[in-house]
CSV table of C-alpha atoms and ligand atoms in Angstrom, one decimal:
chain,number,residue,atom,x,y,z
K,1,UNK,CA,114.2,127.4,47.0
K,2,UNK,CA,111.3,125.6,48.7
K,3,UNK,CA,112.5,122.9,51.2
K,4,UNK,CA,111.7,119.4,50.1
K,5,UNK,CA,109.4,117.6,52.4
K,6,UNK,CA,107.8,114.2,52.4
K,7,UNK,CA,105.2,115.3,54.8
K,8,UNK,CA,102.3,116.2,52.5
K,9,UNK,CA,99.0,116.8,54.3
K,10,UNK,CA,96.0,115.0,52.7
K,11,UNK,CA,98.2,113.4,50.0
K,12,UNK,CA,95.8,110.5,49.9
K,13,UNK,CA,93.0,112.9,48.9
K,14,UNK,CA,94.7,114.1,45.7
K,15,UNK,CA,94.0,112.4,42.5
K,16,UNK,CA,96.9,110.4,41.0
K,17,UNK,CA,97.7,113.2,38.5
K,18,UNK,CA,98.1,115.8,41.2
K,19,UNK,CA,100.2,113.4,43.2
K,20,UNK,CA,102.5,113.0,40.2
K,21,UNK,CA,102.8,116.8,39.9
K,22,UNK,CA,104.0,116.9,43.5
K,23,UNK,CA,106.4,114.0,42.9
K,24,UNK,CA,107.8,115.6,39.7
K,25,UNK,CA,109.0,118.6,41.8
K,26,UNK,CA,110.1,116.4,44.7
K,27,UNK,CA,112.3,114.0,42.7
K,28,UNK,CA,113.0,116.1,39.6
K,29,UNK,CA,111.3,113.6,37.3
K,30,UNK,CA,111.0,114.3,33.6
K,31,UNK,CA,107.7,114.3,31.6
K,32,UNK,CA,108.8,111.0,30.0
K,33,UNK,CA,109.2,109.4,33.4
K,34,UNK,CA,105.8,110.7,34.5
K,35,UNK,CA,104.1,109.2,31.4
K,36,UNK,CA,105.9,105.9,32.0
K,37,UNK,CA,104.4,105.8,35.5
K,38,UNK,CA,101.0,106.8,34.2
K,39,UNK,CA,101.1,104.0,31.6
K,40,UNK,CA,100.9,101.5,34.5
K,41,UNK,CA,103.2,98.9,32.9
K,42,UNK,CA,106.6,100.6,32.2
K,43,UNK,CA,107.6,98.1,29.5
K,44,UNK,CA,106.5,96.9,26.1
K,45,UNK,CA,106.0,93.3,25.3
K,46,UNK,CA,109.2,93.4,23.2
K,47,UNK,CA,111.2,94.7,26.2
K,48,UNK,CA,109.7,92.0,28.3
K,49,UNK,CA,110.8,89.4,25.8
K,50,UNK,CA,114.4,90.3,26.5
K,51,UNK,CA,114.0,89.7,30.2
K,52,UNK,CA,112.5,86.3,30.5
K,53,UNK,CA,111.6,83.4,28.2
K,54,UNK,CA,108.3,82.7,26.4
K,55,UNK,CA,106.7,86.1,27.1
K,56,UNK,CA,103.0,86.4,26.5
K,57,UNK,CA,102.1,89.6,28.5
K,58,UNK,CA,102.5,91.3,31.8
K,59,UNK,CA,100.7,91.9,35.1
K,60,UNK,CA,100.5,95.4,36.5
K,61,UNK,CA,100.7,96.1,40.3
K,62,UNK,CA,100.0,99.6,41.5
K,63,UNK,CA,102.8,101.7,42.8
K,64,UNK,CA,101.9,104.1,45.6
K,65,UNK,CA,104.0,106.5,47.6
K,66,UNK,CA,104.5,106.3,51.3
K,67,UNK,CA,104.9,109.7,52.7
K,68,UNK,CA,106.5,111.3,55.9
K,69,UNK,CA,109.8,109.4,55.8
K,70,UNK,CA,113.0,110.9,57.2
K,71,UNK,CA,115.9,108.5,57.1
K,72,UNK,CA,119.3,109.5,58.2
K,73,UNK,CA,118.1,113.1,58.3
K,74,UNK,CA,116.9,113.0,54.6
K,75,UNK,CA,113.4,113.3,53.3
K,76,UNK,CA,112.1,110.4,51.3
K,77,UNK,CA,108.9,109.5,49.4
K,78,UNK,CA,108.9,105.7,49.2
K,79,UNK,CA,107.6,104.0,46.1
K,80,UNK,CA,105.8,100.8,47.0
K,81,UNK,CA,104.4,98.3,44.5
K,82,UNK,CA,101.8,96.2,46.2
K,83,UNK,CA,98.3,94.9,45.7
K,84,UNK,CA,97.3,94.8,49.4
K,85,UNK,CA,95.3,97.8,50.7
K,86,UNK,CA,96.3,99.7,53.8
K,87,UNK,CA,100.0,98.9,53.6
K,88,UNK,CA,101.0,102.3,52.2
K,89,UNK,CA,98.7,104.2,54.6
K,90,UNK,CA,100.1,102.3,57.5
K,91,UNK,CA,103.7,102.9,56.4
K,92,UNK,CA,103.0,106.6,56.0
K,93,UNK,CA,101.4,106.8,59.4
K,94,UNK,CA,104.3,105.1,61.2
K,95,UNK,CA,106.8,107.3,59.4
K,96,UNK,CA,104.8,110.3,60.4
K,97,UNK,CA,105.1,109.4,64.1
K,98,UNK,CA,108.8,108.6,63.7
K,99,UNK,CA,109.6,111.9,62.1
K,100,UNK,CA,108.4,113.8,65.2
K,101,UNK,CA,111.5,112.3,67.0
K,102,UNK,CA,113.8,112.8,64.0
K,103,UNK,CA,112.9,109.8,61.8
K,104,UNK,CA,114.8,106.6,61.2
K,105,UNK,CA,118.5,106.1,61.7
K,106,UNK,CA,119.9,103.3,59.5
K,107,UNK,CA,123.3,101.8,58.9
K,108,UNK,CA,124.5,99.2,56.4
K,109,UNK,CA,127.0,96.8,58.0
K,110,UNK,CA,128.6,95.6,54.8
K,111,UNK,CA,128.1,94.4,51.2
K,112,UNK,CA,129.7,91.0,51.4
K,113,UNK,CA,128.0,88.0,49.8
K,114,UNK,CA,129.4,84.4,49.8
K,115,UNK,CA,130.1,82.4,46.8
K,116,UNK,CA,130.3,78.6,47.3
K,117,UNK,CA,132.1,75.9,45.5
K,118,UNK,CA,131.3,72.3,46.5
K,119,UNK,CA,134.2,69.9,46.0
K,120,UNK,CA,133.7,66.1,46.4
K,121,UNK,CA,135.9,62.9,46.1
K,122,UNK,CA,139.0,64.6,47.4
K,123,UNK,CA,141.5,61.8,48.1
K,124,UNK,CA,143.5,63.7,50.7
K,125,UNK,CA,141.4,66.5,52.2
K,126,UNK,CA,144.1,67.9,54.6
K,127,UNK,CA,146.6,68.4,51.8
K,128,UNK,CA,143.9,69.8,49.7
K,129,UNK,CA,143.0,72.3,52.4
K,130,UNK,CA,146.7,73.3,52.9
K,131,UNK,CA,147.2,73.8,49.1
K,132,UNK,CA,144.2,76.0,48.8
K,133,UNK,CA,145.1,78.2,51.8
K,134,UNK,CA,148.7,78.6,50.6
K,135,UNK,CA,147.4,79.8,47.2
K,136,UNK,CA,144.7,82.1,48.6
K,137,UNK,CA,146.0,85.3,47.2
K,138,UNK,CA,146.6,83.8,43.7
K,139,UNK,CA,143.1,82.5,43.8
K,140,UNK,CA,141.7,85.9,44.8
K,141,UNK,CA,143.6,87.5,41.9
K,142,UNK,CA,142.2,85.0,39.4
K,143,UNK,CA,138.7,85.6,40.8
K,144,UNK,CA,139.1,89.4,40.5
K,145,UNK,CA,140.3,89.2,36.9
K,146,UNK,CA,136.9,87.8,36.0
K,147,UNK,CA,135.2,90.9,37.4
K,148,UNK,CA,137.5,93.8,36.5
K,149,UNK,CA,134.9,96.6,36.8
K,150,UNK,CA,133.8,95.6,40.3
K,151,UNK,CA,137.5,95.1,41.3
K,152,UNK,CA,138.5,98.5,40.0
K,153,UNK,CA,135.7,100.0,42.2
K,154,UNK,CA,137.2,98.5,45.3
K,155,UNK,CA,134.9,95.5,45.3
K,156,UNK,CA,135.4,91.8,44.3
K,157,UNK,CA,136.7,88.7,46.0
K,158,UNK,CA,138.2,89.6,49.4
K,159,UNK,CA,138.7,86.4,51.2
K,160,UNK,CA,138.5,82.6,51.0
K,161,UNK,CA,137.5,80.2,53.7
K,162,UNK,CA,137.1,76.5,53.8
K,163,UNK,CA,134.7,74.2,55.6
K,164,UNK,CA,134.5,70.4,55.6
K,165,UNK,CA,131.1,68.8,55.8
K,166,UNK,CA,130.4,65.2,56.7
K,167,UNK,CA,127.6,64.0,54.5
K,168,UNK,CA,126.0,60.6,53.7
K,169,UNK,CA,127.9,60.8,50.4
K,170,UNK,CA,131.2,61.4,52.1
K,171,UNK,CA,133.3,64.4,53.2
K,172,UNK,CA,132.9,67.4,51.1
K,173,UNK,CA,135.1,70.5,51.0
K,174,UNK,CA,133.2,73.8,50.6
K,175,UNK,CA,135.2,76.7,49.4
K,176,UNK,CA,133.6,80.0,50.3
K,177,UNK,CA,134.7,83.3,48.6
K,178,UNK,CA,133.7,86.5,50.4
K,179,UNK,CA,132.8,89.0,47.7
K,180,UNK,CA,132.3,92.7,48.2
K,181,UNK,CA,129.4,93.4,45.8
K,182,UNK,CA,129.4,97.2,46.2
K,183,UNK,CA,126.3,98.4,44.4
K,184,UNK,CA,125.3,95.1,42.7
K,185,UNK,CA,123.0,92.6,44.4
K,186,UNK,CA,125.9,90.3,43.7
K,187,UNK,CA,124.4,86.9,42.7
K,188,UNK,CA,125.8,87.1,39.1
K,189,UNK,CA,129.2,88.2,40.2
K,190,UNK,CA,129.4,85.5,42.9
K,191,UNK,CA,128.4,82.8,40.4
K,192,UNK,CA,130.9,84.1,37.9
K,193,UNK,CA,133.7,84.0,40.5
K,194,UNK,CA,132.7,80.5,41.6
K,195,UNK,CA,132.8,79.2,38.1
K,196,UNK,CA,136.1,80.9,37.4
K,197,UNK,CA,137.8,79.1,40.2
K,198,UNK,CA,136.3,75.6,40.1
K,199,UNK,CA,138.6,73.9,37.6
K,200,UNK,CA,141.7,75.3,39.3
K,201,UNK,CA,140.4,74.0,42.6
K,202,UNK,CA,139.8,70.6,41.1
K,203,UNK,CA,143.4,70.5,39.9
K,204,UNK,CA,144.7,71.7,43.4
K,205,UNK,CA,142.6,69.1,45.3
K,206,UNK,CA,142.3,66.2,42.8
K,207,UNK,CA,138.6,66.4,43.6
K,208,UNK,CA,135.5,67.2,41.6
K,209,UNK,CA,133.5,70.4,41.7
K,210,UNK,CA,129.7,70.1,41.7
K,211,UNK,CA,127.9,73.3,42.7
K,212,UNK,CA,129.3,76.7,42.1
K,213,UNK,CA,126.8,79.3,43.3
K,214,UNK,CA,126.1,82.3,45.5
K,215,UNK,CA,124.7,81.6,49.0
K,216,UNK,CA,121.5,83.5,49.7
K,217,UNK,CA,122.1,83.4,53.4
K,218,UNK,CA,123.5,86.9,53.3
K,219,UNK,CA,124.7,87.2,56.9
K,220,UNK,CA,127.4,89.7,55.9
K,221,UNK,CA,125.0,92.0,54.2
K,222,UNK,CA,123.1,93.2,57.2
K,223,UNK,CA,121.4,96.5,57.8
K,224,UNK,CA,120.3,98.0,61.1
K,225,UNK,CA,117.6,100.7,61.5
K,226,UNK,CA,116.0,102.2,64.5
K,227,UNK,CA,113.4,104.9,65.4
K,228,UNK,CA,111.8,106.4,68.5
K,229,UNK,CA,108.0,106.7,68.5
K,230,UNK,CA,106.6,109.3,70.9
K,231,UNK,CA,104.6,108.0,73.8
K,232,UNK,CA,101.9,110.7,73.8
K,233,UNK,CA,101.3,110.5,70.0
K,234,UNK,CA,101.0,106.7,70.3
K,235,UNK,CA,98.3,107.2,73.0
K,236,UNK,CA,100.2,106.8,76.3
K,237,UNK,CA,101.8,104.1,78.4
K,238,UNK,CA,99.0,101.6,78.2
K,239,UNK,CA,99.2,101.3,74.4
K,240,UNK,CA,103.0,101.1,74.6
K,241,UNK,CA,102.7,98.2,77.1
K,242,UNK,CA,100.3,96.5,74.8
K,243,UNK,CA,102.7,96.9,71.9
K,244,UNK,CA,105.5,95.4,74.1
K,245,UNK,CA,103.2,92.5,75.0
K,246,UNK,CA,102.5,91.9,71.2
K,247,UNK,CA,106.3,92.0,70.5
K,248,UNK,CA,106.9,89.5,73.4
K,249,UNK,CA,104.3,87.2,71.9
K,250,UNK,CA,106.3,87.1,68.7
K,251,UNK,CA,109.6,86.6,70.7
K,252,UNK,CA,108.1,83.4,72.1
K,253,UNK,CA,105.9,81.8,69.5
K,254,UNK,CA,107.0,81.0,66.0
K,255,UNK,CA,103.4,81.0,64.7
K,256,UNK,CA,103.1,84.7,65.7
K,257,UNK,CA,106.7,85.5,64.8
K,258,UNK,CA,106.1,84.5,61.2
K,259,UNK,CA,103.1,86.8,60.9
K,260,UNK,CA,104.9,89.6,62.7
K,261,UNK,CA,107.7,89.3,60.1
K,262,UNK,CA,105.1,89.0,57.3
K,263,UNK,CA,104.0,92.5,58.2
K,264,UNK,CA,107.7,93.7,57.9
K,265,UNK,CA,107.9,92.0,54.5
K,266,UNK,CA,104.8,93.9,53.4
K,267,UNK,CA,107.0,97.0,53.3
K,268,UNK,CA,110.2,95.5,52.2
K,269,UNK,CA,108.9,93.5,49.3
K,270,UNK,CA,106.7,96.4,48.1
K,271,UNK,CA,109.8,98.6,47.9
K,272,UNK,CA,111.8,95.7,46.4
K,273,UNK,CA,109.3,95.2,43.6
K,274,UNK,CA,109.1,98.9,42.9
K,275,UNK,CA,112.9,99.1,42.5
K,276,UNK,CA,113.3,95.9,40.5
K,277,UNK,CA,115.0,93.7,43.2
K,278,UNK,CA,115.1,89.9,43.4
K,279,UNK,CA,112.3,89.4,45.9
K,280,UNK,CA,113.0,85.7,46.2
K,281,UNK,CA,116.5,86.4,47.3
K,282,UNK,CA,115.3,88.9,49.9
K,283,UNK,CA,112.7,86.5,51.2
K,284,UNK,CA,115.1,83.6,51.5
K,285,UNK,CA,117.8,85.7,53.1
K,286,UNK,CA,115.5,87.4,55.6
K,287,UNK,CA,113.5,84.4,56.7
K,288,UNK,CA,116.6,82.2,57.1
K,289,UNK,CA,118.3,84.9,59.1
K,290,UNK,CA,115.2,85.0,61.3
K,291,UNK,CA,115.7,81.4,62.2
K,292,UNK,CA,119.5,81.4,62.4
K,293,UNK,CA,119.5,80.6,66.1
K,294,UNK,CA,117.5,77.5,65.5
K,295,UNK,CA,114.3,79.2,66.6
K,296,UNK,CA,112.3,81.4,64.2
K,297,UNK,CA,112.4,84.9,65.8
K,298,UNK,CA,111.0,88.3,65.0
K,299,UNK,CA,113.3,90.7,63.1
K,300,UNK,CA,112.5,93.7,65.3
K,301,UNK,CA,113.0,94.5,68.9
K,302,UNK,CA,110.8,96.9,70.9
K,303,UNK,CA,111.5,98.5,74.2
K,304,UNK,CA,110.7,101.7,76.2
K,305,UNK,CA,113.4,104.3,76.3
K,306,UNK,CA,114.4,106.3,79.4
K,307,UNK,CA,111.6,108.8,78.7
K,308,UNK,CA,108.9,106.1,78.2
K,309,UNK,CA,108.8,106.5,74.4
K,310,UNK,CA,108.8,103.4,72.2
K,311,UNK,CA,112.1,102.5,70.7
K,312,UNK,CA,112.2,100.1,67.8
K,313,UNK,CA,115.1,98.3,66.1
K,314,UNK,CA,115.4,96.1,63.1
K,315,UNK,CA,118.4,94.1,61.9
K,316,UNK,CA,118.3,91.9,58.8
K,317,UNK,CA,120.1,91.0,55.6
K,318,UNK,CA,119.2,93.2,52.7
K,319,UNK,CA,120.8,91.9,49.5
K,320,UNK,CA,119.8,94.6,47.0
K,321,UNK,CA,121.5,96.2,44.0
K,322,UNK,CA,121.1,99.4,42.0
K,323,UNK,CA,123.4,98.3,39.1
K,324,UNK,CA,123.1,95.3,37.0
K,325,UNK,CA,119.9,93.2,37.0
K,326,UNK,CA,116.4,94.5,36.4
K,327,UNK,CA,116.8,97.6,38.6
K,328,UNK,CA,118.9,99.1,35.8
K,329,UNK,CA,116.8,97.8,32.9
K,330,UNK,CA,113.1,98.1,33.8
K,331,UNK,CA,112.0,101.7,33.2
K,332,UNK,CA,109.6,101.8,36.2
K,333,UNK,CA,112.3,100.4,38.5
K,334,UNK,CA,114.7,103.0,37.3
K,335,UNK,CA,112.2,105.7,37.9
K,336,UNK,CA,111.5,104.4,41.4
K,337,UNK,CA,115.2,104.5,42.1
K,338,UNK,CA,115.2,108.1,40.8
K,339,UNK,CA,112.3,108.9,43.2
K,340,UNK,CA,114.4,107.8,46.1
K,341,UNK,CA,117.5,109.4,44.7
K,342,UNK,CA,119.8,106.7,46.1
K,343,UNK,CA,123.4,106.6,45.0
K,344,UNK,CA,124.4,103.2,46.5
K,345,UNK,CA,122.9,99.8,47.2
K,346,UNK,CA,123.7,100.4,50.9
K,347,UNK,CA,121.5,103.4,51.0
K,348,UNK,CA,118.7,101.4,49.3
K,349,UNK,CA,119.2,98.7,52.0
K,350,UNK,CA,119.0,101.4,54.8
K,351,UNK,CA,115.7,102.7,53.4
K,352,UNK,CA,114.4,99.1,53.1
K,353,UNK,CA,115.2,98.3,56.7
K,354,UNK,CA,113.5,101.5,57.8
K,355,UNK,CA,110.4,100.8,55.8
K,356,UNK,CA,110.3,97.3,57.4
K,357,UNK,CA,110.5,98.7,60.9
K,358,UNK,CA,107.8,101.3,60.1
K,359,UNK,CA,105.5,98.6,58.7
K,360,UNK,CA,106.0,96.4,61.8
K,361,UNK,CA,105.1,99.3,64.1
K,362,UNK,CA,102.0,100.1,62.1
K,363,UNK,CA,100.8,96.5,62.3
K,364,UNK,CA,101.5,95.9,65.9
K,365,UNK,CA,100.2,99.3,66.9
K,366,UNK,CA,96.9,98.7,65.0
K,367,UNK,CA,96.6,95.1,66.3
K,368,UNK,CA,97.2,96.3,69.9
K,369,UNK,CA,94.6,98.9,69.7
K,370,UNK,CA,91.7,99.1,67.2
K,371,UNK,CA,92.6,96.0,65.2
K,372,UNK,CA,93.4,96.1,61.5
K,373,UNK,CA,89.8,95.7,60.1
K,374,UNK,CA,89.0,99.4,60.7
K,375,UNK,CA,91.8,100.5,58.3
K,376,UNK,CA,90.8,97.9,55.8
K,377,UNK,CA,87.1,98.9,56.1
K,378,UNK,CA,87.8,102.6,55.2
K,379,UNK,CA,89.3,101.6,51.9
K,380,UNK,CA,86.7,98.9,51.3
K,381,UNK,CA,84.0,101.3,52.0
K,382,UNK,CA,85.4,103.9,49.6
K,383,UNK,CA,85.7,101.3,46.9
K,384,UNK,CA,82.1,100.3,47.4
K,385,UNK,CA,81.0,103.9,47.2
K,386,UNK,CA,82.9,104.3,44.0
K,387,UNK,CA,81.6,101.1,42.4
K,388,UNK,CA,78.1,102.3,43.3
K,389,UNK,CA,78.7,105.4,41.1
K,390,UNK,CA,79.9,108.0,43.7
K,391,UNK,CA,82.7,110.4,42.8
K,392,UNK,CA,84.3,113.5,44.4
K,393,UNK,CA,83.3,114.5,47.9
K,394,UNK,CA,80.3,112.0,47.8
K,395,UNK,CA,82.7,109.1,47.9
K,396,UNK,CA,84.1,109.9,51.4
K,397,UNK,CA,80.7,111.0,52.6
K,398,UNK,CA,79.1,107.7,51.7
K,399,UNK,CA,82.0,105.7,53.0
K,400,UNK,CA,82.0,107.5,56.3
K,401,UNK,CA,78.2,107.1,56.8
K,402,UNK,CA,78.5,103.3,56.1
K,403,UNK,CA,81.4,103.0,58.6
K,404,UNK,CA,79.5,104.9,61.3
K,405,UNK,CA,76.4,102.8,60.7
K,406,UNK,CA,78.6,99.6,60.7
K,407,UNK,CA,76.7,98.7,57.5
K,408,UNK,CA,79.3,98.5,54.8
K,409,UNK,CA,77.9,96.9,51.6
K,410,UNK,CA,77.2,97.7,48.0
K,411,UNK,CA,73.3,97.9,48.5
K,412,UNK,CA,73.7,100.6,51.2
K,413,UNK,CA,76.2,102.5,49.1
K,414,UNK,CA,73.7,102.6,46.3
K,415,UNK,CA,70.9,103.8,48.6
K,416,UNK,CA,73.0,106.5,50.1
K,417,UNK,CA,74.1,107.7,46.6
K,418,UNK,CA,70.5,108.0,45.5
K,419,UNK,CA,69.6,109.9,48.6
K,420,UNK,CA,72.6,112.2,48.7
K,421,UNK,CA,72.7,112.8,44.9
K,422,UNK,CA,69.1,114.0,45.0
K,423,UNK,CA,69.3,116.1,48.1
S,501,MEV,C1,98.9,91.6,57.1
S,501,MEV,O1,99.3,91.7,55.8
S,501,MEV,C2,100.1,91.8,58.0
S,501,MEV,C3,99.8,91.6,59.5
S,501,MEV,O2,99.2,90.4,59.8
S,501,MEV,C4,101.1,91.7,60.3
S,501,MEV,C5,101.0,91.4,61.7
S,501,MEV,O3,100.2,90.7,62.2
S,501,MEV,O4,101.9,91.9,62.5
S,501,MEV,C6,98.8,92.7,60.0
């Protein structure tokens, strides 16, 4: 059997149909799955109507494949849904450099989310606290009875902790339940658990429960990923020093750190949309984690290893799921999960962190050398050639001439088309 590889020379030159043929073999997709991908939307208006309220249509974002990924010794083609040009090319380029030194190593550090119950107007907070802690295991049992499937899989409510907060409206007691969400993103399960315990807690404390909801600050759902990028391939010591200078700029200036992290999110959110994740939950978890020390910091660290290669690391919360939610309902999201072949949410998180690291390297590498406009210009130039009427080999020819001439515009694309078409 042919060995599966995500390193596909000139993949970008294929037409979408030939790319789909490659993908079909790579990920064992069915003809139905291929036709859903080709349809560009994945769902009908009636299916959409069961997802949200007041449906009137849909908006389609292209899904592209980032190539070259090896993560934990496995080959991956990464589906990315994004409207911004160059992100997928940049991702594939970084992954191509990383694979020369073995690719990405990634590890999920846990699947715990916190569910919060806010209790107010408690007459005797110390007794209330004592009562709750004494009944901790009973409360956990009650919580787990509301989510029997998750519990039977080894997940569910694992621990309860309490915190008192002094507010302008008096002391509040916050009951936090640590929930192992396994392969679910976990918001629904955490909300359900919080609602199941609130009236019992009111009885135990003589207080009143107000909010009962998951916390999106997912500090117990962290993923780490790292990779080594070869010094010679990157272009030598000088460029590595420039990349380290760029990273240090982000370490010391929040205005830069936010943009640095935006580059990371280009990869993470593109994969999240493709696989049907709650992107708002990811954004809020990741950006709040970036500022947990009180200073907004970059999510990656860059250093030279003992051989002078560039070593990059990323650590961030990745609250994602592969069961429940849109990821198991939306046909395109299901297909994207099939493309990845992931069996657990942790594995999806590990891929997401690796993609974030790759995306960051691509951005700071380009910014520290040629800048990012060159990459953008290539695509822009091809688009102009196509809109001028070029096709096939002429597209690249015209695009390349315009870039060489530093004269990239529609008028020039038309002139070149007329000239080359008639020659
Ligand atoms: C653009 O979408 C992302 C970058 O601005 C990220 C960065 O500056 O590191 C290129």
